[in-house]
mmCIF file of C-alpha atoms in Angstrom:
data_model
loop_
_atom_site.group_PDB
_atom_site.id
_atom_site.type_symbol
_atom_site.label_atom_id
_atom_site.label_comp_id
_atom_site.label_asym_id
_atom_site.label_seq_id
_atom_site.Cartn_x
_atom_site.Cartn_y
_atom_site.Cartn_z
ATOM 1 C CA UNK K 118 96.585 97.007 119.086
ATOM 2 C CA UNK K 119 93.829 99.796 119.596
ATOM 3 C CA UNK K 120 96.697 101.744 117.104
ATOM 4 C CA UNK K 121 96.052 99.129 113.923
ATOM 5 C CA UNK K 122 92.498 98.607 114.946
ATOM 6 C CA UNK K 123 91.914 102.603 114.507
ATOM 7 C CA UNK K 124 93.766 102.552 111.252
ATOM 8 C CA UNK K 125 92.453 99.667 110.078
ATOM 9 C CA UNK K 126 88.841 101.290 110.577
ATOM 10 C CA UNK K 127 89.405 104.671 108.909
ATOM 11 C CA UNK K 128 90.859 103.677 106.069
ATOM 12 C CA UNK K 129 89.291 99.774 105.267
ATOM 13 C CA UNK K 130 86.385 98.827 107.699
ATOM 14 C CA UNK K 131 84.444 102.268 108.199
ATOM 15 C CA UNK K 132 83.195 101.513 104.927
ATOM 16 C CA UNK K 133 82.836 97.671 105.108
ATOM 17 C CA UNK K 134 80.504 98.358 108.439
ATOM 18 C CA UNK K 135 78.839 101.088 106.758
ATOM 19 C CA UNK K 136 78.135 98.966 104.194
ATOM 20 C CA UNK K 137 76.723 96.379 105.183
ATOM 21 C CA UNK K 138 75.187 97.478 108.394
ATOM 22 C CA UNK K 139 73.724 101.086 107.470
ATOM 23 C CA UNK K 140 72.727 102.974 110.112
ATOM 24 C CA UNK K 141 68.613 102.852 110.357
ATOM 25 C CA UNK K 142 66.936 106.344 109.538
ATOM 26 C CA UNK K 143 63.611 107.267 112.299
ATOM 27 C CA UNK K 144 60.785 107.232 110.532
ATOM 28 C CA UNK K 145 60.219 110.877 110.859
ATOM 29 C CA UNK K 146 62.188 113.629 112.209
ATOM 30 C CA UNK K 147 60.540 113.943 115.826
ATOM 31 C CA UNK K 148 59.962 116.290 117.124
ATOM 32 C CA UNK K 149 60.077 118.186 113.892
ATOM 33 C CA UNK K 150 57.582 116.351 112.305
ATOM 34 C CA UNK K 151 59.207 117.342 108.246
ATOM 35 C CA UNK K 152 57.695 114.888 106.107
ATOM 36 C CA UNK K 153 60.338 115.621 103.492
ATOM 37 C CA UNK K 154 63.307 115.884 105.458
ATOM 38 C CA UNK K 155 66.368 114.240 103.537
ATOM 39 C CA UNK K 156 69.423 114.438 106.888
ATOM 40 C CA UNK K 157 70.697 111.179 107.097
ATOM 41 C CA UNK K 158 71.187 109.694 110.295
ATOM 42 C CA UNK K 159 74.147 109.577 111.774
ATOM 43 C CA UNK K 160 75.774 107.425 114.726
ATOM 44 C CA UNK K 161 76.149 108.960 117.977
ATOM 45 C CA UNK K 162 79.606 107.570 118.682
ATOM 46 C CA UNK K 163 82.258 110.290 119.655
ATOM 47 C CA UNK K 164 86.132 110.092 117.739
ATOM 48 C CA UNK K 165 88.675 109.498 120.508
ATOM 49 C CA UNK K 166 92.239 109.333 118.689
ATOM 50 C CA UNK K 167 93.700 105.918 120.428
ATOM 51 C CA UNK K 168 97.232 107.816 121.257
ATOM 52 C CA UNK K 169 98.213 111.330 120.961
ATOM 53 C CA UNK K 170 101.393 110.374 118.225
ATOM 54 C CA UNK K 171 98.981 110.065 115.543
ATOM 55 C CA UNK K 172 95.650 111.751 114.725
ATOM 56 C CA UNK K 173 93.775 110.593 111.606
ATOM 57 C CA UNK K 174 90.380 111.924 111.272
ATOM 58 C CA UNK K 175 87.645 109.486 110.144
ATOM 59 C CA UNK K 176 85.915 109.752 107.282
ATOM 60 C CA UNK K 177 81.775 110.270 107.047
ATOM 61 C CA UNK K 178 81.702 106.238 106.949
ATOM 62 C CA UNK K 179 82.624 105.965 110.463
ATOM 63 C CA UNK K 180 79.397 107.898 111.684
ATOM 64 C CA UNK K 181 77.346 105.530 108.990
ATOM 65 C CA UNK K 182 76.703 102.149 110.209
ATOM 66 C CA UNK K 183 74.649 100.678 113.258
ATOM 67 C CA UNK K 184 77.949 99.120 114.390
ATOM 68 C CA UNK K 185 80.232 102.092 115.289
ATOM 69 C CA UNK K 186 83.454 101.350 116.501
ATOM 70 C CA UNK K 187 83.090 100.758 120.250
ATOM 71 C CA UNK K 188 81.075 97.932 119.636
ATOM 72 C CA UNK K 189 82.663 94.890 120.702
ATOM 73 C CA UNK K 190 81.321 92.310 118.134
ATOM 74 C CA UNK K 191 82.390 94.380 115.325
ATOM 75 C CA UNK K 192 86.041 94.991 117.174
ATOM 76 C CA UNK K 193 86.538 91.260 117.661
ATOM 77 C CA UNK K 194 85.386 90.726 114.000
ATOM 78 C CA UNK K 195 88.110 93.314 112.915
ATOM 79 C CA UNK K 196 90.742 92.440 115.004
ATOM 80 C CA UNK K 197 90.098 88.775 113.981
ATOM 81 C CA UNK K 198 90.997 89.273 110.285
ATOM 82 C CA UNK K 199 94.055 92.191 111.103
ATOM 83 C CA UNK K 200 95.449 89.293 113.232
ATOM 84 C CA UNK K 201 95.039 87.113 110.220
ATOM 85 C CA UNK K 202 95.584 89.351 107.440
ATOM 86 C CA UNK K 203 98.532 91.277 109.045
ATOM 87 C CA UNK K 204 100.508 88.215 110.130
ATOM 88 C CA UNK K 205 100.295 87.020 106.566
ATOM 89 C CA UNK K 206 101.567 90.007 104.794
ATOM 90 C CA UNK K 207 104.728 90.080 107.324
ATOM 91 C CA UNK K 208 104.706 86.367 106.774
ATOM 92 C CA UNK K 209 104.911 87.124 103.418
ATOM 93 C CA UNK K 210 106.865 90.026 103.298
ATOM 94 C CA UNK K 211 110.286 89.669 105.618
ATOM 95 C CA UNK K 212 110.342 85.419 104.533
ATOM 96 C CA UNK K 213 110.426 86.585 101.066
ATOM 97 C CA UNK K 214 113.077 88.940 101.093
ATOM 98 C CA UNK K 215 115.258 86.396 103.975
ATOM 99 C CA UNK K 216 114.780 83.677 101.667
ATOM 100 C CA UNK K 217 115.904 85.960 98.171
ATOM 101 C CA UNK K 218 118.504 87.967 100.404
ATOM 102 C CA UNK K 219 119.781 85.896 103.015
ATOM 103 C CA UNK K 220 118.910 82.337 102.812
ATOM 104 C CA UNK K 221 121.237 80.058 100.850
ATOM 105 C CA UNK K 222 119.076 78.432 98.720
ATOM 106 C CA UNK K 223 122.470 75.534 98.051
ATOM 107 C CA UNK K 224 120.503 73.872 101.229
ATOM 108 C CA UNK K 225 117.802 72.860 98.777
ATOM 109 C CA UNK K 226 120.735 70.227 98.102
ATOM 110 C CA UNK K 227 120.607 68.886 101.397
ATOM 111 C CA UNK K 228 119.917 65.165 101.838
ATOM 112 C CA UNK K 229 117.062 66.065 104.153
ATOM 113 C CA UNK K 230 115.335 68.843 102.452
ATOM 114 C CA UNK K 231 112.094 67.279 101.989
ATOM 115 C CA UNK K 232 110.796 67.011 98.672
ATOM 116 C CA UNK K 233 108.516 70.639 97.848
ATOM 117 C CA UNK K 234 109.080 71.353 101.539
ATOM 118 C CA UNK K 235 108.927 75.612 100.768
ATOM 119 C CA UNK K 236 105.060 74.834 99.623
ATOM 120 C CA UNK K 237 104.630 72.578 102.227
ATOM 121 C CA UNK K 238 105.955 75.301 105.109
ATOM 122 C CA UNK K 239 103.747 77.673 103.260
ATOM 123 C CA UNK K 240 100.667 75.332 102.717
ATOM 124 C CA UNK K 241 100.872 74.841 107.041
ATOM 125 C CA UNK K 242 101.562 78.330 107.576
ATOM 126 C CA UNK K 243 98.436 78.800 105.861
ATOM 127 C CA UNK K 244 96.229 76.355 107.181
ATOM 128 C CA UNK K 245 97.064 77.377 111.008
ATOM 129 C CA UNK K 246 96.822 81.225 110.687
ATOM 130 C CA UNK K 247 93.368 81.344 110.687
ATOM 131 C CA UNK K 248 93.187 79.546 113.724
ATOM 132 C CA UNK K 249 95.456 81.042 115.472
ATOM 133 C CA UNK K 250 94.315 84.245 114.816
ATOM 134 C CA UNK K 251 90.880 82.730 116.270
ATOM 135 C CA UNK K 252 92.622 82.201 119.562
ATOM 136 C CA UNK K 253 94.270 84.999 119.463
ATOM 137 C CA UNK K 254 91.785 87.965 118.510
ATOM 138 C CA UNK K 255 89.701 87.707 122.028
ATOM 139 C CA UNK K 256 93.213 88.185 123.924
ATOM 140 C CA UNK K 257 93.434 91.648 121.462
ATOM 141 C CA UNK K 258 90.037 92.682 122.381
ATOM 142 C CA UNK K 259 90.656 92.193 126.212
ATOM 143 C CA UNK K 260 93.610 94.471 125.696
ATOM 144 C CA UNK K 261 91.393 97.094 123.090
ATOM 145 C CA UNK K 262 89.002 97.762 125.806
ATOM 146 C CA UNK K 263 91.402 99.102 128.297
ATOM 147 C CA UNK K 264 91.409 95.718 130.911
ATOM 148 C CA UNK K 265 95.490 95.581 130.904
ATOM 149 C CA UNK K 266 98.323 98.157 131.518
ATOM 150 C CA UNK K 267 98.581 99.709 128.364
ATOM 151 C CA UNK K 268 99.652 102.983 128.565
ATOM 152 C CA UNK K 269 100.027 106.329 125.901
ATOM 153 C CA UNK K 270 102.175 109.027 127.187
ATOM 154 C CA UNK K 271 105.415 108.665 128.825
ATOM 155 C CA UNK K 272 103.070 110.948 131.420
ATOM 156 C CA UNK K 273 100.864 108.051 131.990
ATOM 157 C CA UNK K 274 103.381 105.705 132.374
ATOM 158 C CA UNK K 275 106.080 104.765 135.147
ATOM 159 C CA UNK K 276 108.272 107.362 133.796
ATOM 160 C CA UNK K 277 111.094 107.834 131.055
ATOM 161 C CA UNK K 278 113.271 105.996 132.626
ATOM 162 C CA UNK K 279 110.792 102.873 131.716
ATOM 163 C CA UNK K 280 109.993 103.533 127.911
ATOM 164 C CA UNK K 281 113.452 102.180 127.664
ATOM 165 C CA UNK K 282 113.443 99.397 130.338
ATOM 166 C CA UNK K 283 110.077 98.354 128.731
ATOM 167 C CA UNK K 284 111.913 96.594 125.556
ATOM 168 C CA UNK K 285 114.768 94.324 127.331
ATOM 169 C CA UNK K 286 111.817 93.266 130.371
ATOM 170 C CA UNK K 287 109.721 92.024 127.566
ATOM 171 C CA UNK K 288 112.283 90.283 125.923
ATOM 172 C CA UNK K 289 113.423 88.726 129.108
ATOM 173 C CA UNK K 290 109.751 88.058 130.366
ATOM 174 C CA UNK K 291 108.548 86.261 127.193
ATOM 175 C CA UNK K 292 111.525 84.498 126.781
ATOM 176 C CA UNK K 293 111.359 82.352 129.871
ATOM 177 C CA UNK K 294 107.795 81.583 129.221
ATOM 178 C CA UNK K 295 108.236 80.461 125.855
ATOM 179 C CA UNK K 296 111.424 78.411 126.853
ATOM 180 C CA UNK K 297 109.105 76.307 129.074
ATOM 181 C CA UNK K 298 106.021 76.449 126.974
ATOM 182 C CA UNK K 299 108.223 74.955 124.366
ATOM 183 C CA UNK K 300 109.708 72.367 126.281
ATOM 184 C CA UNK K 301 106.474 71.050 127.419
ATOM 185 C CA UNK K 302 105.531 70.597 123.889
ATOM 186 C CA UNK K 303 108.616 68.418 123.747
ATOM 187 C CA UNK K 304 107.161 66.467 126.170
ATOM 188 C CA UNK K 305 106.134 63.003 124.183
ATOM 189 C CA UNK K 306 102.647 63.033 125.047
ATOM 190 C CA UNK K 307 102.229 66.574 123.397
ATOM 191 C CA UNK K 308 104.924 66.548 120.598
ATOM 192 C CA UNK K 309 103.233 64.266 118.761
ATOM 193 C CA UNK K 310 100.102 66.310 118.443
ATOM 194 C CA UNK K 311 101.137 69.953 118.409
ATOM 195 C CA UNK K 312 104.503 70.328 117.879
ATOM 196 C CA UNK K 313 105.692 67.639 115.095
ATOM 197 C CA UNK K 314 104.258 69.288 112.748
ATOM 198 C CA UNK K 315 107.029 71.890 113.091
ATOM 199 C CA UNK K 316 110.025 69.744 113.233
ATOM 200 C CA UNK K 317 109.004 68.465 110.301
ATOM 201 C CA UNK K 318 111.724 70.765 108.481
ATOM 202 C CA UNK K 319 115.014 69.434 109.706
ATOM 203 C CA UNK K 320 116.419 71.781 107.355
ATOM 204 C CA UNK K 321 113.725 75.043 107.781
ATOM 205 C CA UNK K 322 113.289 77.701 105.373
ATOM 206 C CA UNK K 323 112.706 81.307 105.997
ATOM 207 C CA UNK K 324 109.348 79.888 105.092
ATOM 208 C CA UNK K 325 108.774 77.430 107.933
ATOM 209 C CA UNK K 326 108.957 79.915 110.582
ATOM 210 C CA UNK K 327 104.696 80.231 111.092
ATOM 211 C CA UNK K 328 104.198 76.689 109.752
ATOM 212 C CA UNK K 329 103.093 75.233 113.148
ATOM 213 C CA UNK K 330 99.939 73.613 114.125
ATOM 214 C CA UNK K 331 97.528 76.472 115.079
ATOM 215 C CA UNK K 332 97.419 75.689 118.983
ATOM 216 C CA UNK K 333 101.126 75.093 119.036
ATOM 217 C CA UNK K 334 101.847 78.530 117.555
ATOM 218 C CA UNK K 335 99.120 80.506 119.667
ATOM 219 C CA UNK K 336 100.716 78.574 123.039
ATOM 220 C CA UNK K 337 104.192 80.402 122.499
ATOM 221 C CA UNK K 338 102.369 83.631 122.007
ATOM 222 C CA UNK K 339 100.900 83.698 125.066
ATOM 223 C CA UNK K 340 103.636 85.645 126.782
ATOM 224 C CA UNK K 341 103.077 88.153 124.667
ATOM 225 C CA UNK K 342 99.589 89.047 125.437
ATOM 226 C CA UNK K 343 99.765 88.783 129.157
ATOM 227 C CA UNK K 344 102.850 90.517 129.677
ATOM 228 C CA UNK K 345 100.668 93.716 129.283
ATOM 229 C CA UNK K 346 98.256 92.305 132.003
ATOM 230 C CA UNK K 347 101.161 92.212 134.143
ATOM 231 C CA UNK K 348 103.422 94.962 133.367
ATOM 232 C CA UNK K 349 102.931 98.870 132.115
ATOM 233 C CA UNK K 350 103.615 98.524 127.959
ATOM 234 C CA UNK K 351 103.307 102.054 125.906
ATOM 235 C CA UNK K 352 101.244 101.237 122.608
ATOM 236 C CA UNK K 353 103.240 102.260 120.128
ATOM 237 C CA UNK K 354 105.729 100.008 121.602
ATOM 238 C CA UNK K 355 103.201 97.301 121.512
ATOM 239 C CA UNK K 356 102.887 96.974 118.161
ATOM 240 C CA UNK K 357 106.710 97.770 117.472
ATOM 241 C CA UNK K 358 107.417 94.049 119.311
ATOM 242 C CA UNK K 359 104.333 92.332 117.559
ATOM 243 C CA UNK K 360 106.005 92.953 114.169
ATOM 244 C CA UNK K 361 109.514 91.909 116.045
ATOM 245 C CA UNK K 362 108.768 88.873 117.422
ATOM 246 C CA UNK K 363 107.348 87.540 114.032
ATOM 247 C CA UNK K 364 110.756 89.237 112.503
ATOM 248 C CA UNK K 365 112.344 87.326 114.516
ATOM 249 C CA UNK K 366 110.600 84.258 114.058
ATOM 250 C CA UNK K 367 112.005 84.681 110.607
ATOM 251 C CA UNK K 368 115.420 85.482 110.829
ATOM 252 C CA UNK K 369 116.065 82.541 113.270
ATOM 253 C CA UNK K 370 114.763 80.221 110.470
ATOM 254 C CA UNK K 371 116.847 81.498 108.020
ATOM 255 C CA UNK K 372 119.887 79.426 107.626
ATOM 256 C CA UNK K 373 122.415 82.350 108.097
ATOM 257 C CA UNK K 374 124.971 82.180 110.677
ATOM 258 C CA UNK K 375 126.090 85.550 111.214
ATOM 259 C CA UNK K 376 127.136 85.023 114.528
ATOM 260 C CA UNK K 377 128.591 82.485 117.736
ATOM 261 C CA UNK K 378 126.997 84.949 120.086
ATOM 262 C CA UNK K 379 127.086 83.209 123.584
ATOM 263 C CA UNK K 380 123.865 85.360 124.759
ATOM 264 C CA UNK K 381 121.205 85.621 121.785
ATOM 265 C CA UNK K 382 119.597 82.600 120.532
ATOM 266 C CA UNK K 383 120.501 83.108 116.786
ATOM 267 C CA UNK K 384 119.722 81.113 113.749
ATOM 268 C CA UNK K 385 122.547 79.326 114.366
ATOM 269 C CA UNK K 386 121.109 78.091 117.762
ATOM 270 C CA UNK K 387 118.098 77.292 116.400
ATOM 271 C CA UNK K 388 118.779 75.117 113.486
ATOM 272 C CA UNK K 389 120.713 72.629 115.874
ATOM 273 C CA UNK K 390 116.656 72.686 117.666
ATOM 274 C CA UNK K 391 115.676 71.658 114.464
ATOM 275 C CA UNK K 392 118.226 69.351 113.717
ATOM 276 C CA UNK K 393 119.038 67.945 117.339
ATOM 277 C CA UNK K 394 114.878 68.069 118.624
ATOM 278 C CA UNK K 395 115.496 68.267 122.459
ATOM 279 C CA UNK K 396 118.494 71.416 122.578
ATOM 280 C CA UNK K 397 117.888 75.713 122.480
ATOM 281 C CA UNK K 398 114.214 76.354 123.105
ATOM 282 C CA UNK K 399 114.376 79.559 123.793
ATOM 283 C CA UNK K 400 113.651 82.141 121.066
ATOM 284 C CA UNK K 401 115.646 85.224 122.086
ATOM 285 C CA UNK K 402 118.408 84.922 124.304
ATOM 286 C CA UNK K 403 120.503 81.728 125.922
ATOM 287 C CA UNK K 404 120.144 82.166 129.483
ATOM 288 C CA UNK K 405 117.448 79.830 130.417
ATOM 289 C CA UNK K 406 118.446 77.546 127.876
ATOM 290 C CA UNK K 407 121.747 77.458 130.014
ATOM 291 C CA UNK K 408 119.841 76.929 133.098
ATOM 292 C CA UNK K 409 117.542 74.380 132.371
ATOM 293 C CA UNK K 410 120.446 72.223 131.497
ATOM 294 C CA UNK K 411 119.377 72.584 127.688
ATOM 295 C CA UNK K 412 121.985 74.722 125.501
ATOM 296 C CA UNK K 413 123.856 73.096 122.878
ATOM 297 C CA UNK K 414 126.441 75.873 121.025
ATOM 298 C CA UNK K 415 126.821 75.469 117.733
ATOM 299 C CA UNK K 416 130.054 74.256 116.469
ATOM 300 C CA UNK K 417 133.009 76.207 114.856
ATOM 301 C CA UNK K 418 132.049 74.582 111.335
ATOM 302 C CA UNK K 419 128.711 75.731 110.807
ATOM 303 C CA UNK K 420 130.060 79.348 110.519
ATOM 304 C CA UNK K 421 132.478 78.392 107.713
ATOM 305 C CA UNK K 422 130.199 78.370 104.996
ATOM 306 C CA UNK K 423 131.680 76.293 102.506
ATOM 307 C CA UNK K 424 132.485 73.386 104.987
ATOM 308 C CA UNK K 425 128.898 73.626 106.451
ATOM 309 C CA UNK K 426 127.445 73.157 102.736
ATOM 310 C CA UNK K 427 129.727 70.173 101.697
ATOM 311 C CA UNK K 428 128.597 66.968 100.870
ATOM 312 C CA UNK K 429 130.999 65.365 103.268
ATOM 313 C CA UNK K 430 129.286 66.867 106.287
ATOM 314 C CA UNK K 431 126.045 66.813 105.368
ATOM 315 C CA UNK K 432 126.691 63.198 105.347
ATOM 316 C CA UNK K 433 128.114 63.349 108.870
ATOM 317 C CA UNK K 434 124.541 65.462 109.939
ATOM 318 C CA UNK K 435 122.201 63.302 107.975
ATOM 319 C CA UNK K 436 123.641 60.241 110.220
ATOM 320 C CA UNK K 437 123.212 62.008 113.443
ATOM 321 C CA UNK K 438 119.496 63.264 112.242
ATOM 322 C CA UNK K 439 118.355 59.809 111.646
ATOM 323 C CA UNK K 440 119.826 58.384 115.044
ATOM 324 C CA UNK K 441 117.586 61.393 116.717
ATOM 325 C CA UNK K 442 114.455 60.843 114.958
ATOM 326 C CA UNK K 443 114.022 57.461 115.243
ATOM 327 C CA UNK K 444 114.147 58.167 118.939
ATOM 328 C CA UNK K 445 112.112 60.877 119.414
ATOM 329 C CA UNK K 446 109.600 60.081 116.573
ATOM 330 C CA UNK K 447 110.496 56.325 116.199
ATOM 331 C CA UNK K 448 109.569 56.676 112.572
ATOM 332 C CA UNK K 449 110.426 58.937 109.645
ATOM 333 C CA UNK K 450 107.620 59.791 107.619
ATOM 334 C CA UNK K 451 108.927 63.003 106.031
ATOM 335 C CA UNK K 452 109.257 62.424 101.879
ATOM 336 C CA UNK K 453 112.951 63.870 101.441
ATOM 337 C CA UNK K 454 113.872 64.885 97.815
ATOM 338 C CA UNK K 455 116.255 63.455 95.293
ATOM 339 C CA UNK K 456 118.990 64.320 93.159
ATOM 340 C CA UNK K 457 116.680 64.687 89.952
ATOM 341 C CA UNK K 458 114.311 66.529 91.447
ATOM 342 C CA UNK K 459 116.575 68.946 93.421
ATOM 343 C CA UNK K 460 117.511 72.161 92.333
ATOM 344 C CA UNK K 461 120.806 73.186 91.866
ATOM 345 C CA UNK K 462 121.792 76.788 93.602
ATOM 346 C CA UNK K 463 125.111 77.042 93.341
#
């Protein structure tokens, strides 16, 4: 994250600190004593690139205000609002173009689409990203000022051979962490609190993909910041999987069953979580899904489009969806939409 956080400085925040907190001129020029000396003052802080693959000299603005850049206040401050700021534009971004590329918007048809549910995943999504990024920003800053294993060079790490071992370990690492972390907000104590909030679309959007409550969402990110405490992660590839796993976080919301894949947990696998509560909690692969006792596999049907978008079995699904949420939630308080107020994508 150092990567953004340099970026993020040179070409936005060098200015903002500058700004606002302006370096304080001596009162005189000791030991020259010049009463009419005009050289501004400059910070003492030294330009360290934060990896050798990219070199972007700062500006005059970064040598300008009393909070240079290794100060930590002003580094949790920044990294607070990229965390915010950044996972809203990709937010924005990648579930706009799923939902006007991919997603088939004839599920705004479907008997449990809830009435305005895409403002409603966007109104949550909204509400808990400044929040999360609250919990998340200190983790950032641990990892900015050098305390885990992140590494530049392929000369500084384990070796080549582990630039490309680095991508499937984190995969697999994260992905049994989140599988439990998710169940345990199943767990009917917790689900009620944290994670209802997100099975409130039965029928998710590209949209609904961030709209959790805040401390539900930051929970199943926590693999991802202390798998570089644990294990050896280059930076750039750092930030590569930090734009991935919110990709992902996308595509599996967005209705489009490309694929019966017995290994990765596809969109297909994860609209049956939606739909059937307690099945597929884990968000990349299968496996411990399989282990735990908890993999469903979606049916032949819901990859033959036009069956899985006809009224007769949406019927058949809206039957089974009530059955489930009366007994996990014991009451359905979701506002579903009606034929007049539906739109009509055909």
């Amino acid at each position: 994250m150092d990567i953004v956080l340099e970026l993020t400085d040179t070409f936005i925040t060098d200015y903002v600190y500058a700004y606002f907190f302006p370096i304080r001129p001596a009162p005189y020029d000791y030991p020259k004593m010049s009463s009419n000396s005009t050289a501004q003052t400059l910070s003492d802080w030294t330009y360290t690139p934060a990896t050798k693959f990219l070199h972007v000299e700062p500006s005059k603005a970064a040598y300008l205000s009393s909070m240079s850049r290794d100060d930590p206040i002003r580094q949790l401050v920044t990294l607070y609002f990229i965390t915010w700021i950044f996972g809203l534009l990709v937010y924005f971004v990648f579930a706009t173009l799923s939902y006007y590329l991919i997603f088939d918007r004839r599920t705004l048809n479907h008997p449990k689409f809830i009435k305005n549910q895409i403002w409603l995943e966007i109104v949550q999504a909204n509400k808990s990203m400044p929040f999360m990024a609250l919990c998340t920003a200190p983790l950032f800053l641990i990892e900015v000022r050098g305390y885990g294993k992140l590494y530049d060079t392929t000369e500084e790490g384990p070796g080549l051979w582990y630039n490309f071992l680095q991508f499937p370990l984190f995969l697999v690492f994260t992905d049994f962490w989140i599988y439990w972390i998710h169940r345990y907000l199943h767990h009917p104590l917790v689900y009620k609190h944290l994670h209802k909030p997100h099975h409130k679309w039965i029928m998710p959007t590209p949209y609904a993909s961030h709209a959790f409550h805040p401390l539900d969402g930051f929970a199943q990110s926590i693999p991802y910041h202390v798998f570089p405490f644990i294990f050896p992660l280059q930076k750039v590839a750092y930030v590569v999987l930090f734009v991935f796993v919110n990709f992902w976080s996308i595509l599996i919301h967005d209705g489009e069953y490309l694929t019966n894949n017995p290994i990765v947990n596809g969109a297909a696998c994860h609209s049956l979580h939606h739909s059937r509560f307690e099945v597929n909690y884990g968000q990349f692969f299968t496996a411990f899904d399989r282990l735990g006792g908890t993999y469903r596999q979606p049916e032949a049907w819901m990859f033959e489009k036009e069956k899985k978008m006809s009224q007769a079995k949406w019927k058949t699904e809206s039957a089974q969806v009530d059955n489930l949420v009366k007994e996990v939630e014991g009451s359905d308080e979701r506002t579903y939409g009606d034929e007049k107020t539906m739109k009509k994508n055909n």
